N, CA, C and O atoms as a DFTB+ gen file, in Angstrom:
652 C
 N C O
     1  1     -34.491       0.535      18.555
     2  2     -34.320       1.954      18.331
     3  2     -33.112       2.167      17.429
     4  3     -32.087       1.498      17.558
     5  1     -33.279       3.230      16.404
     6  2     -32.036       3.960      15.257
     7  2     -30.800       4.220      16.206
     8  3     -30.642       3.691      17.306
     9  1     -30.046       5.021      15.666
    10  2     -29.157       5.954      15.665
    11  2     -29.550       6.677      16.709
    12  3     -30.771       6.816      16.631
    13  1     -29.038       7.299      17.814
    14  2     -29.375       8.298      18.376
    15  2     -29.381       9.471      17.494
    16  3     -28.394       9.338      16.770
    17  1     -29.948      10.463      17.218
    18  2     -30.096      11.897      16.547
    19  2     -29.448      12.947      17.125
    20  3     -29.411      12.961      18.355
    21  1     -28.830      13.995      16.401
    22  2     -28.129      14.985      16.908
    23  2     -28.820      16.127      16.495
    24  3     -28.977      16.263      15.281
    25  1     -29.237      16.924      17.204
    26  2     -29.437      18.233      17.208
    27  2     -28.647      19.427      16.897
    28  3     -27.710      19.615      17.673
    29  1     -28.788      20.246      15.991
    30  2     -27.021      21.174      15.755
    31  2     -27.697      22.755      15.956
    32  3     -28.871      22.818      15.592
    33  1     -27.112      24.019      16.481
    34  2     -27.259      24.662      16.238
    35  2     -25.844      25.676      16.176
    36  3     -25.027      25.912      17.066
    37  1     -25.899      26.094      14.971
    38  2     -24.283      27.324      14.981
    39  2     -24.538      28.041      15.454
    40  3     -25.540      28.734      15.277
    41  1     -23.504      28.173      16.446
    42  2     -23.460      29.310      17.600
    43  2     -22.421      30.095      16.893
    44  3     -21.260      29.693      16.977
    45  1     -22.695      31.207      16.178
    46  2     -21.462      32.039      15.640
    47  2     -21.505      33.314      15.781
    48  3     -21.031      34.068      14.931
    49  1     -22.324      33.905      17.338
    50  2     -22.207      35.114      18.072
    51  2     -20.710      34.563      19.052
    52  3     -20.063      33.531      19.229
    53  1     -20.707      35.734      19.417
    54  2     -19.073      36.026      20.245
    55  2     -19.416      35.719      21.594
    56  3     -18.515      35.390      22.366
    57  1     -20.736      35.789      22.026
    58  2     -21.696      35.983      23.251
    59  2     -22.493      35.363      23.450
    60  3     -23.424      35.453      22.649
    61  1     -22.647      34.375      24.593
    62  2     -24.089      33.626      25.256
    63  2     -24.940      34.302      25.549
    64  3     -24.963      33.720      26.634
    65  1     -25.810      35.101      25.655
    66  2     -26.705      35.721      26.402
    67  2     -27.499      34.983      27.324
    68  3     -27.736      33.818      27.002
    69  1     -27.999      35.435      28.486
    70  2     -29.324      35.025      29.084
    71  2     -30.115      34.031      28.612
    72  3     -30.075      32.889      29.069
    73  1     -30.929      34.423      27.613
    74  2     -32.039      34.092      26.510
    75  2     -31.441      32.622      25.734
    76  3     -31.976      31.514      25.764
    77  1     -30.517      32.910      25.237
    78  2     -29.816      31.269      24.507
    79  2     -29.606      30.707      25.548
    80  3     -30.166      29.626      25.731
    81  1     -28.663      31.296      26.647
    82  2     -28.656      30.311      28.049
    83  2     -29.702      29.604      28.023
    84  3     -29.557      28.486      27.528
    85  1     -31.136      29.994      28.545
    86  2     -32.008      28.791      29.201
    87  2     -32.124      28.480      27.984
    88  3     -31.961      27.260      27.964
    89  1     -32.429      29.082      26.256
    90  2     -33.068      27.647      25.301
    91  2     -31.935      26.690      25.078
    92  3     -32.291      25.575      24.697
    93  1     -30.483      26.908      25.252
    94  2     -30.143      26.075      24.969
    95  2     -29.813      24.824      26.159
    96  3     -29.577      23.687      25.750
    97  1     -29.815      25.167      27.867
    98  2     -29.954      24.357      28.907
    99  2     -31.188      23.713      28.373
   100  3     -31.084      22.497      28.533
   101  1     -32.543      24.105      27.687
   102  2     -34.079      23.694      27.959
   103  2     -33.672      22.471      26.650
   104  3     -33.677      21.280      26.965
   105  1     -33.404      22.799      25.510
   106  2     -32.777      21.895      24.635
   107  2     -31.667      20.957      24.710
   108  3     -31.817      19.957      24.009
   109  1     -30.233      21.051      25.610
   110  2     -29.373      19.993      25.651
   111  2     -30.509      18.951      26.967
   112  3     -30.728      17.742      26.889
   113  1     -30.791      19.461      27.545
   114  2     -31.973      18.549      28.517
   115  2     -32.886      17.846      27.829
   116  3     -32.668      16.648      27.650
   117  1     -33.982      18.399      27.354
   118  2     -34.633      17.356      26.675
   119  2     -34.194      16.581      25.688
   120  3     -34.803      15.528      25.493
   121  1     -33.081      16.910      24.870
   122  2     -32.664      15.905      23.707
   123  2     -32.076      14.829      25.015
   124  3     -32.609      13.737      24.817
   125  1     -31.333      14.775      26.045
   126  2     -30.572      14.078      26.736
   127  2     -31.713      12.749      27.227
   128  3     -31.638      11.524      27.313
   129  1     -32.613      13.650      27.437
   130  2     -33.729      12.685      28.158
   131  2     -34.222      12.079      26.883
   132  3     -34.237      10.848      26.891
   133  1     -34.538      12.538      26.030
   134  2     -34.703      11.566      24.983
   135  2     -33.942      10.367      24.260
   136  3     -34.269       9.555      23.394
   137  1     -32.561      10.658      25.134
   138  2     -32.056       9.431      24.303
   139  2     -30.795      10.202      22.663
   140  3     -30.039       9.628      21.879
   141  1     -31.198      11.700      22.851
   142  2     -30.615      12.067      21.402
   143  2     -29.012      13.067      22.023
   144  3     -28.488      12.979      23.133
   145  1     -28.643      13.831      21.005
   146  2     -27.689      14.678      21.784
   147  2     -27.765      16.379      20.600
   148  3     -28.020      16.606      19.417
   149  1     -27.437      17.066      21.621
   150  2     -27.500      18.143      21.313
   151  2     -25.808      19.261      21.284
   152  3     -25.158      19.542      22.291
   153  1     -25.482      19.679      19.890
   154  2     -24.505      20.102      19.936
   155  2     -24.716      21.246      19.271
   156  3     -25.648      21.429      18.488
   157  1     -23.382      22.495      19.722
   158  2     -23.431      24.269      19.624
   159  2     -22.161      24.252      18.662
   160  3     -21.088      24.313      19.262
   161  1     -22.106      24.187      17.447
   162  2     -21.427      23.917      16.395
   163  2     -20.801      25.495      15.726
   164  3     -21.608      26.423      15.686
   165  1     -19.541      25.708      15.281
   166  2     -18.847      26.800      15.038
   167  2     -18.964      28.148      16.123
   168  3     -19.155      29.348      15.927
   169  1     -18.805      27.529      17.049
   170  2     -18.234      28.464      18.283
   171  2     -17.573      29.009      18.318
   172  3     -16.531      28.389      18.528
   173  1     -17.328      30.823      18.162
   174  2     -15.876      31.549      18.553
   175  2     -14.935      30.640      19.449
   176  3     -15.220      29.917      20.403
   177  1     -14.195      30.804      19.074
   178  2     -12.673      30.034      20.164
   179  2     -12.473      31.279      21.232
   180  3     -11.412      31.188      21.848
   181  1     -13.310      32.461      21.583
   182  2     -13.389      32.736      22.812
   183  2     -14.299      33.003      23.350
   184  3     -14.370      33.773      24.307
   185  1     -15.318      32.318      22.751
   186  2     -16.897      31.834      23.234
   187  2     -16.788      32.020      24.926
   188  3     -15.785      31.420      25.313
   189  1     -17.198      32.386      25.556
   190  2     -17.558      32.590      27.408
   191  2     -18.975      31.401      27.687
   192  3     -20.093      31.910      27.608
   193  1     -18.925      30.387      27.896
   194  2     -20.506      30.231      28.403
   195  2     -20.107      30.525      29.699
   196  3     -19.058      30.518      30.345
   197  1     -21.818      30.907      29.952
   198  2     -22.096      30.965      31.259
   199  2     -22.385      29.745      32.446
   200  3     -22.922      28.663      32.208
   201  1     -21.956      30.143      33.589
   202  2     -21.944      28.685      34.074
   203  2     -22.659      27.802      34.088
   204  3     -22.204      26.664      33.977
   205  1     -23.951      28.017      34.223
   206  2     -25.433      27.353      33.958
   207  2     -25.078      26.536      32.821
   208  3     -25.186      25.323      33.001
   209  1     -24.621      26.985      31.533
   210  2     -24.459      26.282      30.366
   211  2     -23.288      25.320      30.506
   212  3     -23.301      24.186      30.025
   213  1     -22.426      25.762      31.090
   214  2     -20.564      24.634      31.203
   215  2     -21.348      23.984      31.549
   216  3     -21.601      23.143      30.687
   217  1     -22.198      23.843      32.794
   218  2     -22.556      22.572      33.636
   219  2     -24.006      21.549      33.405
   220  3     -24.680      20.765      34.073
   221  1     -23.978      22.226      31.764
   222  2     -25.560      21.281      31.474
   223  2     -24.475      20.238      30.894
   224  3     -23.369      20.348      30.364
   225  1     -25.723      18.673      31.418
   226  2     -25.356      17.492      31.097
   227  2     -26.122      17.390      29.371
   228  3     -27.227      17.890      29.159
   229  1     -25.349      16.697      28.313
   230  2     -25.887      16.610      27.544
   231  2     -25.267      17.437      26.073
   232  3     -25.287      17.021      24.915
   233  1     -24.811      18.547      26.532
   234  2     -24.466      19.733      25.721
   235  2     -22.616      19.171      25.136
   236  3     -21.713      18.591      25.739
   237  1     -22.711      19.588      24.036
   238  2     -21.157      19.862      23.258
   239  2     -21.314      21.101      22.258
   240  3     -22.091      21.481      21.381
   241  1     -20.266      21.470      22.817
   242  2     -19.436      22.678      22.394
   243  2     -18.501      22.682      21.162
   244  3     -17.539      22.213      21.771
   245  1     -18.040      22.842      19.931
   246  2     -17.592      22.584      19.155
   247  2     -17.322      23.998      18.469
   248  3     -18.264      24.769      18.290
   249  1     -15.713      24.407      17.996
   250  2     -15.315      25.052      16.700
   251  2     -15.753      24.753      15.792
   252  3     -16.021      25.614      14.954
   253  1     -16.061      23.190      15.514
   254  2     -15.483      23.010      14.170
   255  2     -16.829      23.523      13.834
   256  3     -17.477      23.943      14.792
   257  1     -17.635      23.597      12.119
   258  2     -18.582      23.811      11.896
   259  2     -19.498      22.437      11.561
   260  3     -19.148      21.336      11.985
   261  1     -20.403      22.580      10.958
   262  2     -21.441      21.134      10.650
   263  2     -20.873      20.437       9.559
   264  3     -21.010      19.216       9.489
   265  1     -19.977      21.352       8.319
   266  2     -19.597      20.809       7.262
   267  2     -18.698      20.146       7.595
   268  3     -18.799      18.981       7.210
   269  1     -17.331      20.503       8.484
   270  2     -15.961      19.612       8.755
   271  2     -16.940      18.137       9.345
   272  3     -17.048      16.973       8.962
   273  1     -17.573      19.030      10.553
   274  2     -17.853      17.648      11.483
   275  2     -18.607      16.118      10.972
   276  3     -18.510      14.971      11.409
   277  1     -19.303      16.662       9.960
   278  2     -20.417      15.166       9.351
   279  2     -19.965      15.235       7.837
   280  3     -20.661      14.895       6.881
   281  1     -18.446      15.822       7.778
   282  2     -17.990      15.889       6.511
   283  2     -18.352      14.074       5.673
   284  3     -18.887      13.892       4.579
   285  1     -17.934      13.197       6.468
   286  2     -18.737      12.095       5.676
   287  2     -19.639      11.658       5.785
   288  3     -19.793      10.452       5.592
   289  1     -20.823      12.640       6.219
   290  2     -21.802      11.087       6.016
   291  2     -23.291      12.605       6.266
   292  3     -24.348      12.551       6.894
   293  1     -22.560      13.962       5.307
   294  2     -23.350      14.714       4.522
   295  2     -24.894      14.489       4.228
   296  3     -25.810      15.265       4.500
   297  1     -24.972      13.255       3.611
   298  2     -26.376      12.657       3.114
   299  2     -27.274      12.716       4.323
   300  3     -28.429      13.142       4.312
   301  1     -26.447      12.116       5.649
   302  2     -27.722      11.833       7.099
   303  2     -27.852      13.224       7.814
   304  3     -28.469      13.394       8.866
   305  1     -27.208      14.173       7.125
   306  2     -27.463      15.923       7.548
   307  2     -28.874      16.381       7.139
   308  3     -28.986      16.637       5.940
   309  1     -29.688      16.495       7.703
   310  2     -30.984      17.879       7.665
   311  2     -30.932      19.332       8.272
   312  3     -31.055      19.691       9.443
   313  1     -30.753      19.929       7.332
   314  2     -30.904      21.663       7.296
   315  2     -32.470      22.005       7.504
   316  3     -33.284      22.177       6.597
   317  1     -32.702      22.061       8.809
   318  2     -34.024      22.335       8.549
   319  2     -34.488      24.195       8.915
   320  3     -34.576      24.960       9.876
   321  1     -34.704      24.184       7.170
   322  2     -34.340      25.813       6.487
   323  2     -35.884      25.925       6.351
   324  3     -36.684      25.176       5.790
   325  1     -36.119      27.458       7.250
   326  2     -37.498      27.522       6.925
   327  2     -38.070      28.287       5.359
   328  3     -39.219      28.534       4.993
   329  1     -36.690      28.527       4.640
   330  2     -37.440      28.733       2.911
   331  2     -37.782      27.233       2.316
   332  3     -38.255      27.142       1.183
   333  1     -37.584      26.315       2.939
   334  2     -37.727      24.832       2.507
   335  2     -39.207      24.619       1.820
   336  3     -40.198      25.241       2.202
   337  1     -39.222      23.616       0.710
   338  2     -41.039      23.837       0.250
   339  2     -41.352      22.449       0.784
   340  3     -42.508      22.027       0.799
   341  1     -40.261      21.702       1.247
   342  2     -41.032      20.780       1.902
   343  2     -41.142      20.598       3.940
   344  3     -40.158      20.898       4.616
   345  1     -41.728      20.369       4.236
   346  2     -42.050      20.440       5.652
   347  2     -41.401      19.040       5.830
   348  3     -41.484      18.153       4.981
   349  1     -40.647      18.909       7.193
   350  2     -40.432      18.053       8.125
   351  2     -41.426      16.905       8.229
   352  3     -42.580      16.998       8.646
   353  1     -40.852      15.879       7.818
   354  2     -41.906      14.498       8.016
   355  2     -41.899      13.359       9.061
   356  3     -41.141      12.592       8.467
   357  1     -42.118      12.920       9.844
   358  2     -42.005      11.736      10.606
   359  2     -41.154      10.579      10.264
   360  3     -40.726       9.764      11.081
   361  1     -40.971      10.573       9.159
   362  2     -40.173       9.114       8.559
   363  2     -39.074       9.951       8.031
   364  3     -38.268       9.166       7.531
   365  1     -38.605      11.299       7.886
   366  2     -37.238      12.016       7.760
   367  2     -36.447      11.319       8.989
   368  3     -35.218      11.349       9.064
   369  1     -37.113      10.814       9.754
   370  2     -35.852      10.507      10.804
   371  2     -35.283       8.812      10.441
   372  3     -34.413       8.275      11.128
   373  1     -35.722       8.361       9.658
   374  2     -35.321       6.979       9.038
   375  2     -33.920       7.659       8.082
   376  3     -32.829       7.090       8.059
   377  1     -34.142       8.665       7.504
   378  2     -33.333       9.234       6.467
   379  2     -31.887       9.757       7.163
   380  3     -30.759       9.470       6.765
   381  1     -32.189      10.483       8.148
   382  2     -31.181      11.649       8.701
   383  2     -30.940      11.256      10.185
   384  3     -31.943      10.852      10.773
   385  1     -29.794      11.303      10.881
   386  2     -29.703      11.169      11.956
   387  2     -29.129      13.106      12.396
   388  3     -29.363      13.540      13.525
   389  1     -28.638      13.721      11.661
   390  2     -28.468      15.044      12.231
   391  2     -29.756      15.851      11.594
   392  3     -30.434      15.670      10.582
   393  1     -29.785      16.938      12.774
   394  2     -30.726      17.934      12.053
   395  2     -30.479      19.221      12.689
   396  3     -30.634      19.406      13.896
   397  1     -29.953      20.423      11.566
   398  2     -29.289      21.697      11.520
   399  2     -30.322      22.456      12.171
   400  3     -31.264      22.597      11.391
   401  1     -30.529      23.005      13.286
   402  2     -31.706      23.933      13.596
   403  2     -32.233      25.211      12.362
   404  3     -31.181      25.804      12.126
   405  1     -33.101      25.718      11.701
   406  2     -33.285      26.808      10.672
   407  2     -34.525      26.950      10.796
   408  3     -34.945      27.908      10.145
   409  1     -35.820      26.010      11.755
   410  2     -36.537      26.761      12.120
   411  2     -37.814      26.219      11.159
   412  3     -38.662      27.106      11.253
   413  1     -38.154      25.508      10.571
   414  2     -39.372      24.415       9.921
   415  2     -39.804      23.350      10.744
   416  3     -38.962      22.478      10.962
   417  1     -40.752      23.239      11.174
   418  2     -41.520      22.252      11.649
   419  2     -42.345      21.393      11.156
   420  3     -42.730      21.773      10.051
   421  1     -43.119      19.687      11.702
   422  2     -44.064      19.350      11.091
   423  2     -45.165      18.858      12.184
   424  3     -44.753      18.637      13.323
   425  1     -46.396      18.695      11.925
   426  2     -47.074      19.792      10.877
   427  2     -47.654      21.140      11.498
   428  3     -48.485      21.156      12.407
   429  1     -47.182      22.119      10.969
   430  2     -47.317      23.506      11.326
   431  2     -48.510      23.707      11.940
   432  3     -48.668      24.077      13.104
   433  1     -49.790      23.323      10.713
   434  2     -50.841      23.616      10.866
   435  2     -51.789      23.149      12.279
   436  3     -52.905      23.492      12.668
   437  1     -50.924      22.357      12.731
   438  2     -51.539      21.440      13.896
   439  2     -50.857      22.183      15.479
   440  3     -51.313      21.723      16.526
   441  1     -49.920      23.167      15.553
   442  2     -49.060      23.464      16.387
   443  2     -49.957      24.499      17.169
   444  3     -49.602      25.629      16.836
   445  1     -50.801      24.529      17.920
   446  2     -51.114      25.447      18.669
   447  2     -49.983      26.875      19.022
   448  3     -48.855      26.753      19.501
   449  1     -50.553      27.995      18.692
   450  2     -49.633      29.422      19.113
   451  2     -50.293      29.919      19.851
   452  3     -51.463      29.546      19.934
   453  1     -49.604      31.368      21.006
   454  2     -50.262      32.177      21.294
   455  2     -49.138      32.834      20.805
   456  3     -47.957      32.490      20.842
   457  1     -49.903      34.280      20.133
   458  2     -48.994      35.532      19.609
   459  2     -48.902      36.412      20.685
   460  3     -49.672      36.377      21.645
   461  1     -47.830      37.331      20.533
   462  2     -47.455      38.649      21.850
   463  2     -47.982      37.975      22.964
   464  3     -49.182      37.943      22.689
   465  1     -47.826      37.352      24.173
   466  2     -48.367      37.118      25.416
   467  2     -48.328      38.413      26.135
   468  3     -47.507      39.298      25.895
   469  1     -49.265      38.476      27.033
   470  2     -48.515      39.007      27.752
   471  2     -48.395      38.573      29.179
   472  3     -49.206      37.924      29.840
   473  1     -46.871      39.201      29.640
   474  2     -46.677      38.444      30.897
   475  2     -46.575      38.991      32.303
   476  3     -45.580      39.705      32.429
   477  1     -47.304      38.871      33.395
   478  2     -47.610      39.730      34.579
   479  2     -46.523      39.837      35.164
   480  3     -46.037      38.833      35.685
   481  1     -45.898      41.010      35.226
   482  2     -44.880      41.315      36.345
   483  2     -44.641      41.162      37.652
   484  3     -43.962      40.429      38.371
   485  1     -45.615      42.331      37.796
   486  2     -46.598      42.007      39.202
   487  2     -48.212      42.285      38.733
   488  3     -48.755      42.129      37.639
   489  1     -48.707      42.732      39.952
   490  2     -50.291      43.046      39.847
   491  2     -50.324      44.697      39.012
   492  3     -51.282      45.006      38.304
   493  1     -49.578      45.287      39.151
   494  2     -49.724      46.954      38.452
   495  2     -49.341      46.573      37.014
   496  3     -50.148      46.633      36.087
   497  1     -48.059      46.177      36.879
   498  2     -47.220      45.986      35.780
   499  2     -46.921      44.323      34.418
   500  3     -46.439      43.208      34.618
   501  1     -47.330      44.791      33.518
   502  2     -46.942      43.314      32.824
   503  2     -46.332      43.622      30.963
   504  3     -46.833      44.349      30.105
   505  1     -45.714      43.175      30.929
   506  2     -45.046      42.838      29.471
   507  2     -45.770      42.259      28.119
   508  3     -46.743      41.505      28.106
   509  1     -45.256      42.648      27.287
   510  2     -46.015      42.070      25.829
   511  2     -44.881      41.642      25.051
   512  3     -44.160      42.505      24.550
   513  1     -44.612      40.321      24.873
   514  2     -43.582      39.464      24.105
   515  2     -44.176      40.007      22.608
   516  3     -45.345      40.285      22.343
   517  1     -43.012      40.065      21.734
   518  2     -43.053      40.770      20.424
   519  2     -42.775      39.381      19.770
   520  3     -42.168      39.401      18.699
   521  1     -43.212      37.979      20.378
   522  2     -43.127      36.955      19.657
   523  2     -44.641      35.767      19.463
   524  3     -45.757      35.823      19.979
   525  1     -44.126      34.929      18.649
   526  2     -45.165      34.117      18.789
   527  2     -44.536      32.534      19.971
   528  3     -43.504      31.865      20.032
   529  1     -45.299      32.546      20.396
   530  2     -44.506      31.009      21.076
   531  2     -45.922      29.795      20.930
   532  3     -47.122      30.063      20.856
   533  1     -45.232      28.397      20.926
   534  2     -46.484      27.122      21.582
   535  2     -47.025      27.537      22.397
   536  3     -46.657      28.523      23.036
   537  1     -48.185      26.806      22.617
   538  2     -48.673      27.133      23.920
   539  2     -49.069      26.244      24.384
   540  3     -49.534      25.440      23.576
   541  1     -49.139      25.826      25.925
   542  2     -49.472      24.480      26.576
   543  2     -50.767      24.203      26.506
   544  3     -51.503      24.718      25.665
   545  1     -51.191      23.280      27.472
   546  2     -52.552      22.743      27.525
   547  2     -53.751      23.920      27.985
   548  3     -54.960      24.010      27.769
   549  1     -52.803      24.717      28.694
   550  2     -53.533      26.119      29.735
   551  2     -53.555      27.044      28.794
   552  3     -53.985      28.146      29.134
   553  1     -53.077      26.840      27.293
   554  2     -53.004      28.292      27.072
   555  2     -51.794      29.196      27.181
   556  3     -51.685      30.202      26.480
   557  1     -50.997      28.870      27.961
   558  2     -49.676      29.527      27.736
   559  2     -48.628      29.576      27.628
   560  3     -48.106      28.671      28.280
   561  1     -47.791      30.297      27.024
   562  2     -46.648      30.434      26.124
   563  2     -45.392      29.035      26.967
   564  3     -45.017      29.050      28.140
   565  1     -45.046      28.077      25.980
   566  2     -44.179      27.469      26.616
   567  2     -42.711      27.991      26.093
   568  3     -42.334      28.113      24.928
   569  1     -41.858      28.314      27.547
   570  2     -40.816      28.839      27.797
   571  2     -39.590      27.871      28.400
   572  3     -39.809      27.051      29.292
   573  1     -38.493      28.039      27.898
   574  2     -37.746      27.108      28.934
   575  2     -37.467      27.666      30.420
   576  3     -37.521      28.859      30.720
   577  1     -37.182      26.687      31.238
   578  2     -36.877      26.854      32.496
   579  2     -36.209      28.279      33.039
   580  3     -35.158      28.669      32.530
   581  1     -36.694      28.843      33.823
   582  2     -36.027      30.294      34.117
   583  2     -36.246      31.440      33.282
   584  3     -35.812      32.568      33.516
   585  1     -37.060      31.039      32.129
   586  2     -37.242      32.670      31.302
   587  2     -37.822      33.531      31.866
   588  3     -37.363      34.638      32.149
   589  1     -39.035      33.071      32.123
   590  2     -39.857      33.717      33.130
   591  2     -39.111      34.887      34.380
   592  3     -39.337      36.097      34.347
   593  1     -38.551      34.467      35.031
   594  2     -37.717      34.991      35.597
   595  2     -36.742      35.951      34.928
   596  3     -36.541      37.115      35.273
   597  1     -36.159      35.294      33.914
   598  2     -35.311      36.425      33.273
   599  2     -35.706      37.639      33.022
   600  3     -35.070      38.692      33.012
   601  1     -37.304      37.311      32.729
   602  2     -37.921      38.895      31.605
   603  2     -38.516      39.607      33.085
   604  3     -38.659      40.822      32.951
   605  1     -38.878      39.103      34.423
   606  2     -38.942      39.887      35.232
   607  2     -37.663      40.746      35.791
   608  3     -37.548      41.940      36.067
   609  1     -37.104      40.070      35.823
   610  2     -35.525      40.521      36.015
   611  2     -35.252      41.722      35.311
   612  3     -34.674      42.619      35.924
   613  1     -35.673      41.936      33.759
   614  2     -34.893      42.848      33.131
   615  2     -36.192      43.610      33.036
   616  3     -36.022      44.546      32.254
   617  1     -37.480      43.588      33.540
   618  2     -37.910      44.577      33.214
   619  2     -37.699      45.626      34.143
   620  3     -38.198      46.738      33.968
   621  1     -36.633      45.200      35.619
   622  2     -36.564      46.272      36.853
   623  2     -35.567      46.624      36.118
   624  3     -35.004      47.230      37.030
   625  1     -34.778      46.779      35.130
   626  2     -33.668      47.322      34.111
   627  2     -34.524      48.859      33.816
   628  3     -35.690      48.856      33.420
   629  1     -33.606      50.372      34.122
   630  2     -33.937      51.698      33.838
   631  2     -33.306      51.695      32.106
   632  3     -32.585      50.838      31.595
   633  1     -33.704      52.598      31.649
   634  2     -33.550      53.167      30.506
   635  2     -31.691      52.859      30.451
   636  3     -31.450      52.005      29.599
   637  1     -30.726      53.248      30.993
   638  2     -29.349      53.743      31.346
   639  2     -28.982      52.097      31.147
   640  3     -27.867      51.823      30.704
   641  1     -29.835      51.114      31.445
   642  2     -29.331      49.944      31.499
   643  2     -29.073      48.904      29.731
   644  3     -28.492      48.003      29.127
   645  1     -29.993      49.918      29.720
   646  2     -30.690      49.179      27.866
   647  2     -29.379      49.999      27.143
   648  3     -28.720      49.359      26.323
   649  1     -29.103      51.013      27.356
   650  2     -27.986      51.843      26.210
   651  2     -26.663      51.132      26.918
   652  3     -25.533      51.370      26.493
C-alpha cells in the first residue's frame, strides 16, 4: 500500500453547525477506517467545535491553510474543483496523496441519486430536502450518522426559532 491520503476541507466559517458536525464526524471516521486521514484546514483561531467533533478519532484541526501546510510537496495536492474539465480518475491516487474537497467526483455518470427526498417525520408530517444526495441499495438518501435525527429535531423548531 502508497502513502496514506489526506482528505482537506477549509473550514473558514467562524461556526460548526449541526450539519458539518455529523459530515465531518461521518468523514474523519471513514477516512480513519480506511487507513487515510482527514483534516479541517484554515480554521478561525476561535473556531468552537462541538463536542461530538473534539472527540472524533481521526480528525485534525488546523489554522494553517493547505498552501502553508503542503507548501512543499504542492505537486501531490488535488483541488478537486467542480469547474474542473477533467473528472477524478482511479490512478490520480498514484499522482496525489492530498485531495482539497471542491466537490467533483468519478465517474459521475455511474453514481446513483435521489433528488429532494422526502423524509417522514412522523405518520401526519414529513420534509422535502432541497438537495440531491447518493442513494443506497434501498433507494435512500445516504446521510451521515445522526442527520436523520437532526432534521427531526429542527423541524419541532416554531417560526421564532428560524429568525
Amino acid at each position: 500500500m502508497g502513502t496514506p491520503k489526506t482528505y482537506v476541507v477549509e473550514h473558514l466559517d467562524p461556526e460548526c453547525g449541526p450539519w458539518s458536525t455529523l459530515e465531518y464526524v461521518a468523514i474523519a471516521t471513514e477516512s480513519t477506517e480506511a487507513g487515510a486521514h482527514f483534516c479541517l484546514s484554515s480554521a478561525p483561531q476561535g473556531l468552537h467545535l462541538p463536542e461530538l467533533l473534539r472527540d472524533t478519532k481521526g480528525l485534525q484541526v488546523t489554522h494553517e491553510g493547505v498552501e502553508d501546510i503542503y507548501r512543499d510537496c504542492k505537486d501531490r495536492v488535488c483541488l478537486l474543483d467542480p469547474a474542473a474539465k477533467d473528472e477524478l480518475n482511479p490512478t490520480d491516487a498514484d499522482v496525489f496523496n492530498v485531495f482539497v474537497f471542491g466537490g467533483i467526483l468519478v465517474p459521475l455518470n455511474q453514481i446513483q441519486y435521489v433528488d429532494h427526498p422526502e423524509i417522514r417525520i412522523d405518520e401526519h408530517e414529513s420534509t422535502q430536502m432541497p438537495f440531491r444526495y447518493v442513494k443506497d441499495s434501498q433507494g435512500r438518501p445516504v446521510m451521515p450518522e445522526g442527520m436523520l435525527e437532526l432534521i427531526k429535531k429542527d423541524s419541532d423548531k416554531g417560526f421564532e426559532d428560524l429568525i
